[in-house]
Short mmCIF file of C-alpha atoms in Angstrom, two decimals:
data_model
loop_
_atom_site.label_atom_id
_atom_site.label_comp_id
_atom_site.label_asym_id
_atom_site.label_seq_id
_atom_site.Cartn_x
_atom_site.Cartn_y
_atom_site.Cartn_z
CA UNK A 10 14.28 96.33 100.65
CA UNK A 11 14.54 95.28 104.48
CA UNK A 12 12.69 92.30 106.13
CA UNK A 13 11.44 91.92 109.95
CA UNK A 14 11.03 89.28 112.18
CA UNK A 15 7.18 89.91 113.94
CA UNK A 16 7.80 89.78 117.49
CA UNK A 17 5.42 87.49 118.46
CA UNK A 18 4.92 85.51 115.69
CA UNK A 19 6.81 82.70 112.48
CA UNK A 20 6.58 85.90 109.86
CA UNK A 21 9.23 87.55 108.81
CA UNK A 22 7.55 90.71 106.64
CA UNK A 23 9.18 93.51 104.41
CA UNK A 24 9.36 96.18 106.11
CA UNK A 25 7.23 98.30 104.35
CA UNK A 26 4.32 95.84 103.14
CA UNK A 27 1.27 96.67 100.25
CA UNK A 28 -2.39 97.62 101.81
CA UNK A 29 -4.02 95.95 99.07
CA UNK A 30 -6.98 98.09 99.94
CA UNK A 31 -5.88 101.04 98.39
CA UNK A 32 -6.10 99.21 94.39
CA UNK A 33 -8.93 97.22 96.02
CA UNK A 34 -11.33 99.17 96.23
CA UNK A 35 -12.78 103.18 95.30
CA UNK A 36 -11.53 104.45 98.12
CA UNK A 37 -7.81 106.00 97.15
CA UNK A 38 -6.90 106.54 94.12
CA UNK A 39 -6.42 102.63 91.93
CA UNK A 40 -10.01 101.83 89.98
CA UNK A 41 -9.20 100.63 86.69
CA UNK A 42 -8.31 96.48 88.19
CA UNK A 43 -5.05 95.81 85.45
CA UNK A 44 -3.23 98.70 87.13
CA UNK A 45 -4.32 96.87 90.57
CA UNK A 46 -2.66 93.98 89.22
CA UNK A 47 0.53 95.55 87.93
CA UNK A 48 0.72 97.45 90.58
CA UNK A 49 1.10 94.31 92.89
CA UNK A 50 3.36 93.06 90.65
CA UNK A 51 5.35 95.67 91.00
CA UNK A 52 5.98 95.22 94.65
CA UNK A 53 6.24 92.50 94.43
CA UNK A 54 9.73 93.36 92.15
CA UNK A 55 11.01 95.59 94.12
CA UNK A 56 10.42 93.13 97.30
CA UNK A 57 7.46 93.51 99.60
CA UNK A 58 6.52 90.02 100.22
CA UNK A 59 4.01 91.08 102.61
CA UNK A 60 0.83 92.02 101.42
CA UNK A 61 -2.47 93.47 103.90
CA UNK A 62 -6.01 92.78 102.80
CA UNK A 63 -10.02 92.38 104.04
CA UNK A 64 -12.74 90.19 103.18
CA UNK A 65 -14.73 93.39 103.76
CA UNK A 66 -12.43 95.59 100.76
CA UNK A 67 -15.36 95.50 97.46
CA UNK A 68 -16.96 92.56 99.54
CA UNK A 69 -13.84 90.49 99.03
CA UNK A 70 -13.04 91.59 95.64
CA UNK A 71 -10.28 92.81 96.38
CA UNK A 72 -8.68 89.29 97.78
CA UNK A 73 -9.38 88.37 93.84
CA UNK A 74 -7.46 90.76 92.45
CA UNK A 75 -4.32 90.03 94.77
CA UNK A 76 -4.85 86.00 93.50
CA UNK A 77 -3.93 87.21 89.86
CA UNK A 78 -1.11 89.65 90.51
CA UNK A 79 0.46 87.16 92.73
CA UNK A 80 -1.58 83.51 93.10
CA UNK A 81 1.76 82.00 90.80
CA UNK A 82 4.44 83.37 94.06
CA UNK A 83 1.86 81.98 97.15
CA UNK A 84 5.45 80.38 98.41
CA UNK A 85 7.64 83.53 98.32
CA UNK A 86 4.50 86.51 99.63
CA UNK A 87 3.28 86.99 102.74
CA UNK A 88 -0.39 86.96 102.61
CA UNK A 89 -2.53 89.57 105.37
CA UNK A 90 -6.12 89.38 105.34
CA UNK A 91 -8.67 90.36 108.27
CA UNK A 92 -12.64 89.36 109.36
CA UNK A 93 -15.19 89.99 110.94
CA UNK A 94 -17.32 92.79 109.49
CA UNK A 95 -20.65 90.46 107.91
CA UNK A 96 -20.10 90.41 104.73
CA UNK A 97 -22.28 88.09 103.31
CA UNK A 98 -25.72 89.55 104.98
CA UNK A 99 -25.14 93.09 104.54
CA UNK A 100 -24.87 94.83 101.56
CA UNK A 101 -21.85 97.61 101.77
CA UNK A 102 -23.07 100.99 103.24
CA UNK A 103 -22.74 104.26 102.23
CA UNK A 104 -20.27 106.50 102.88
CA UNK A 105 -18.13 103.75 103.56
CA UNK A 106 -19.83 103.37 106.72
CA UNK A 107 -19.28 99.44 108.92
CA UNK A 108 -21.59 96.67 108.61
CA UNK A 109 -22.33 95.08 111.20
CA UNK A 110 -19.30 92.93 113.24
CA UNK A 111 -19.77 88.91 113.72
CA UNK A 112 -17.64 87.48 116.68
CA UNK A 113 -18.39 83.93 116.36
CA UNK A 114 -16.66 80.68 116.05
CA UNK A 115 -18.86 79.98 113.41
CA UNK A 116 -18.38 83.10 111.16
CA UNK A 117 -14.64 83.23 111.62
CA UNK A 118 -15.02 79.85 110.04
CA UNK A 119 -16.91 81.07 107.06
CA UNK A 120 -15.71 83.76 106.67
CA UNK A 121 -11.67 82.02 106.16
CA UNK A 122 -12.81 79.61 103.90
CA UNK A 123 -14.11 82.40 102.00
CA UNK A 124 -10.97 84.28 102.35
CA UNK A 125 -9.14 80.90 101.34
CA UNK A 126 -11.31 80.59 98.23
CA UNK A 127 -10.73 84.24 96.93
CA UNK A 128 -7.04 84.92 97.33
CA UNK A 129 -5.81 81.06 96.04
CA UNK A 130 -4.62 79.55 98.86
CA UNK A 131 -4.66 76.94 101.49
CA UNK A 132 -3.90 78.90 104.29
CA UNK A 133 -3.68 82.57 105.27
CA UNK A 134 -0.45 83.95 106.81
CA UNK A 135 -1.60 87.05 109.44
CA UNK A 136 -5.63 86.40 109.86
CA UNK A 137 -6.42 89.82 111.56
CA UNK A 138 -9.55 91.19 114.04
CA UNK A 139 -11.02 93.60 111.70
CA UNK A 140 -11.77 96.93 113.55
CA UNK A 141 -12.58 95.03 116.33
CA UNK A 142 -12.99 96.02 119.63
CA UNK A 143 -12.76 95.13 123.28
CA UNK A 144 -15.77 92.79 123.46
CA UNK A 145 -14.21 90.95 120.64
CA UNK A 146 -11.04 91.04 122.32
CA UNK A 147 -11.90 89.57 125.65
CA UNK A 148 -14.17 86.67 123.39
CA UNK A 149 -12.99 83.75 124.94
CA UNK A 150 -14.69 81.33 122.21
CA UNK A 151 -13.51 83.18 118.83
CA UNK A 152 -9.97 82.95 120.55
CA UNK A 153 -10.00 79.15 121.03
CA UNK A 154 -11.21 79.49 117.42
CA UNK A 155 -8.42 81.44 116.30
CA UNK A 156 -6.48 78.34 118.09
CA UNK A 157 -7.88 75.86 117.04
CA UNK A 158 -7.71 77.00 112.93
CA UNK A 159 -3.84 77.08 113.72
CA UNK A 160 -3.92 74.18 114.72
CA UNK A 161 -5.88 73.12 111.59
CA UNK A 162 -2.86 74.78 109.84
CA UNK A 163 -5.28 76.82 107.90
CA UNK A 164 -3.71 80.30 109.26
CA UNK A 165 -0.29 80.23 110.67
CA UNK A 166 -0.53 83.69 113.21
CA UNK A 167 -2.77 86.10 114.61
CA UNK A 168 -3.79 89.11 115.62
CA UNK A 169 -5.97 92.43 115.36
CA UNK A 170 -6.13 95.73 113.72
CA UNK A 171 -7.56 98.92 114.70
CA UNK A 172 -10.50 101.28 113.55
CA UNK A 173 -11.77 102.24 111.10
CA UNK A 174 -10.66 105.79 111.73
CA UNK A 175 -7.48 107.04 114.35
CA UNK A 176 -9.51 107.08 118.28
CA UNK A 177 -7.99 106.69 121.40
CA UNK A 178 -10.66 103.57 122.63
CA UNK A 179 -7.95 101.95 120.92
CA UNK A 180 -4.94 102.94 123.41
CA UNK A 181 -6.95 100.27 125.79
CA UNK A 182 -7.93 97.50 122.62
CA UNK A 183 -4.18 97.57 121.74
CA UNK A 184 -2.87 97.51 125.36
CA UNK A 185 -5.80 93.96 125.52
CA UNK A 186 -4.72 92.72 122.53
CA UNK A 187 -0.76 92.52 123.24
CA UNK A 188 -1.21 91.53 127.32
CA UNK A 189 -4.37 89.34 126.91
CA UNK A 190 -4.05 87.94 123.37
CA UNK A 191 0.19 88.10 123.04
CA UNK A 192 -0.83 88.55 119.46
CA UNK A 193 0.66 91.63 116.74
CA UNK A 194 -2.04 94.54 116.35
CA UNK A 195 -2.07 97.18 113.55
CA UNK A 196 -3.02 100.70 114.24
CA UNK A 197 -2.64 104.64 112.67
CA UNK A 198 0.33 105.80 113.24
CA UNK A 199 3.09 108.51 112.18
CA UNK A 200 5.48 111.73 113.00
CA UNK A 201 2.22 113.93 112.87
CA UNK A 202 -0.47 111.44 114.48
CA UNK A 203 1.68 109.76 117.42
CA UNK A 204 -1.86 109.61 120.47
CA UNK A 205 -2.31 105.22 119.67
CA UNK A 206 1.64 104.66 119.05
CA UNK A 207 3.47 106.79 122.77
CA UNK A 208 0.96 104.17 124.65
CA UNK A 209 1.07 101.04 122.73
CA UNK A 210 4.58 101.33 121.08
CA UNK A 211 6.27 100.54 124.90
CA UNK A 212 3.99 97.61 125.78
CA UNK A 213 4.85 96.38 122.80
CA UNK A 214 8.46 96.24 122.74
CA UNK A 215 8.34 95.28 126.62
CA UNK A 216 6.19 92.56 126.01
CA UNK A 217 7.54 91.00 122.90
CA UNK A 218 4.94 91.14 120.14
CA UNK A 219 4.60 92.74 118.11
CA UNK A 220 2.87 96.40 116.10
CA UNK A 221 2.10 97.31 111.85
CA UNK A 222 1.94 100.93 111.43
CA UNK A 223 -1.42 102.17 108.50
CA UNK A 224 -1.64 105.43 107.06
CA UNK A 225 2.38 105.87 108.43
CA UNK A 226 1.54 109.13 105.91
CA UNK A 227 -0.60 111.46 107.78
CA UNK A 228 -3.10 110.64 105.16
CA UNK A 229 -1.53 112.36 101.93
CA UNK A 230 0.49 114.65 104.66
CA UNK A 231 3.67 112.72 104.33
CA UNK A 232 3.79 112.52 100.34
CA UNK A 233 4.71 115.45 99.95
CA UNK A 234 2.48 116.63 97.08
CA UNK A 235 -0.62 118.39 98.53
CA UNK A 236 -1.18 122.53 98.77
CA UNK A 237 -4.22 123.83 100.07
CA UNK A 238 -5.74 123.38 96.53
CA UNK A 239 -5.74 119.89 96.77
CA UNK A 240 -9.07 117.99 96.21
CA UNK A 241 -10.20 114.47 96.87
CA UNK A 242 -12.31 112.95 94.29
CA UNK A 243 -15.53 111.36 95.14
CA UNK A 244 -15.32 108.71 96.46
CA UNK A 245 -12.29 109.58 98.05
CA UNK A 246 -12.87 108.42 101.95
CA UNK A 247 -10.40 110.98 103.52
CA UNK A 248 -14.18 113.35 102.36
CA UNK A 249 -15.99 111.04 104.69
CA UNK A 250 -12.94 110.83 107.62
CA UNK A 251 -13.38 114.96 107.09
CA UNK A 252 -16.80 115.73 108.35
CA UNK A 253 -16.90 119.62 107.23
CA UNK A 254 -14.74 121.85 104.71
CA UNK A 255 -13.76 123.88 107.85
CA UNK A 256 -12.50 121.15 109.62
CA UNK A 257 -10.75 120.04 106.17
CA UNK A 258 -8.91 123.36 105.94
CA UNK A 259 -7.82 123.17 108.92
CA UNK A 260 -6.56 120.39 109.11
CA UNK A 261 -4.99 121.29 105.91
CA UNK A 262 -3.82 124.40 106.98
CA UNK A 263 -2.12 122.82 110.18
CA UNK A 264 -0.90 119.95 108.60
CA UNK A 265 1.06 121.68 105.70
CA UNK A 266 2.83 123.95 108.40
CA UNK A 267 4.58 121.33 109.55
CA UNK A 268 5.37 119.39 106.67
CA UNK A 269 7.44 122.52 105.87
CA UNK A 270 8.95 122.76 108.97
CA UNK A 271 9.86 118.86 108.17
CA UNK A 272 11.30 119.54 104.90
CA UNK A 273 13.23 122.11 105.83
CA UNK A 274 14.29 121.02 109.10
CA UNK A 275 15.35 117.07 107.86
CA UNK A 276 14.56 116.59 103.89
CA UNK A 277 16.30 119.85 101.62
CA UNK A 278 19.29 118.73 101.41
CA UNK A 279 19.54 115.48 103.39
CA UNK A 280 19.33 112.47 100.93
CA UNK A 281 15.50 111.45 100.80
CA UNK A 282 12.17 112.52 100.37
CA UNK A 283 9.54 113.76 103.01
CA UNK A 284 7.91 110.42 102.16
CA UNK A 285 10.67 108.58 102.67
CA UNK A 286 11.52 109.92 106.13
CA UNK A 287 7.69 109.43 107.09
CA UNK A 288 8.40 105.26 106.56
CA UNK A 289 11.98 105.62 108.58
CA UNK A 290 10.29 107.68 111.87
CA UNK A 291 7.32 105.41 111.79
CA UNK A 292 9.74 101.98 111.83
CA UNK A 293 11.72 103.80 114.57
CA UNK A 294 10.64 101.46 116.95
CA UNK A 295 12.01 97.80 117.14
CA UNK A 296 8.08 95.99 117.29
CA UNK A 297 7.39 97.46 114.34
CA UNK A 298 7.20 94.53 112.52
CA UNK A 299 5.80 96.74 108.53
CA UNK A 300 4.53 99.98 107.90
CA UNK A 301 1.63 100.44 105.47
CA UNK A 302 1.70 103.25 103.09
CA UNK A 303 -1.08 104.17 100.97
CA UNK A 304 0.09 102.77 97.48
CA UNK A 305 -1.81 104.06 94.16
CA UNK A 306 0.58 104.93 91.77
CA UNK A 307 4.47 103.82 90.69
CA UNK A 308 6.52 106.63 91.65
CA UNK A 309 5.22 106.25 95.01
CA UNK A 310 5.15 102.57 95.31
CA UNK A 311 9.43 103.00 93.79
CA UNK A 312 9.61 105.70 95.95
CA UNK A 313 8.63 103.79 99.41
CA UNK A 314 10.41 100.91 98.52
CA UNK A 315 13.48 102.61 98.03
CA UNK A 316 13.70 103.69 101.90
CA UNK A 317 16.61 101.74 102.96
CA UNK A 318 18.69 103.27 100.07
CA UNK A 319 17.79 106.68 101.31
CA UNK A 320 20.16 108.45 103.13
CA UNK A 321 19.21 106.52 107.58
CA UNK A 322 17.07 108.99 110.20
CA UNK A 323 19.71 109.69 112.65
CA UNK A 324 19.36 109.64 116.43
CA UNK A 325 19.27 113.07 116.66
CA UNK A 326 17.09 113.96 114.27
CA UNK A 327 14.50 111.98 115.68
CA UNK A 328 14.84 113.23 118.89
CA UNK A 329 14.79 116.70 117.32
CA UNK A 330 11.56 115.74 115.34
CA UNK A 331 9.71 114.41 118.46
CA UNK A 332 10.76 117.67 120.28
CA UNK A 333 8.77 119.18 117.86
CA UNK A 334 6.36 117.44 118.38
CA UNK A 335 5.89 117.06 122.00
CA UNK A 336 5.83 120.83 121.25
CA UNK A 337 3.07 121.27 118.90
CA UNK A 338 4.95 122.78 116.41
CA UNK A 339 5.55 125.53 118.13
CA UNK A 340 1.17 126.40 117.39
CA UNK A 341 -0.77 126.98 120.24
CA UNK A 342 -3.61 125.65 119.02
CA UNK A 343 -4.00 121.07 118.33
CA UNK A 344 -5.24 119.00 115.60
CA UNK A 345 -3.04 116.26 115.93
CA UNK A 346 -4.83 113.08 114.90
CA UNK A 347 -7.90 115.57 113.25
CA UNK A 348 -6.93 113.61 110.02
CA UNK A 349 -8.39 110.71 110.04
CA UNK A 350 -10.18 111.35 113.76
CA UNK A 351 -13.63 109.28 114.82
#
């Protein structure tokens, strides 16, 4: 495992982190709590030290699962969690719709107290505004309260997590987080969907503020298992992100043709898997502190944890991938970013 400082903070993260939503909710593949605990513990054994959670994941249950798995090694891990959605007044909505946000200082304190209790800790290492919009980033009272919580030792650092789905408005939000608040930000970024990274990463590098990437495998396309016949289980978040069968089909056909090119040119006989290539690409920027692959089985976890034992991505290969991306892999149409847009 490789470890990196999250620029703009005192935190050191495992370059491959663990997004707890895949084992703490029913939105992806792990629905058995004992299996979730085993995967989290196995990740720790493999060198993963950064675990990214949120109070809205199963209305706090994901934080409790993390405590069960990792509570006895609390001092050896970096806990990231998120706040902003009002999970106490508003129940979960069908179809993974967003709950209302509450960005008042009073709610911030309430949310933090709940997360501390569920996680079994007296401080959060990295506290994030969850899917915030520009109004929250420009809310001086909110950020003053974050500074106060940091001064009290209840949080060590704070930042933003942009979402819930890829949207170009997040460029402005990410840049504002970095420039106005000096706060690291989490974005959707992978070698098939670079719209946010193209604009935000250069700003982060210039300002010395860190970035984290989620969806580094493009919602499964870059994991290597997907075919045109792949069906998503009921409740899988991709069923909600792709609102029509035609859109889903076009996304998969387009993406799989691109993956085939990547496999042929950068994976076969190269000493790496397509999943490892995706992580190496996402980690290319010096501002990238950690990437958060979707982990839902031990096979994938062990593959991703071995990324730094695989053949490294060379400058020549990186430049060739970027040339393919710039040319849309030779396709006339352009569906980049459509997997998770809107």
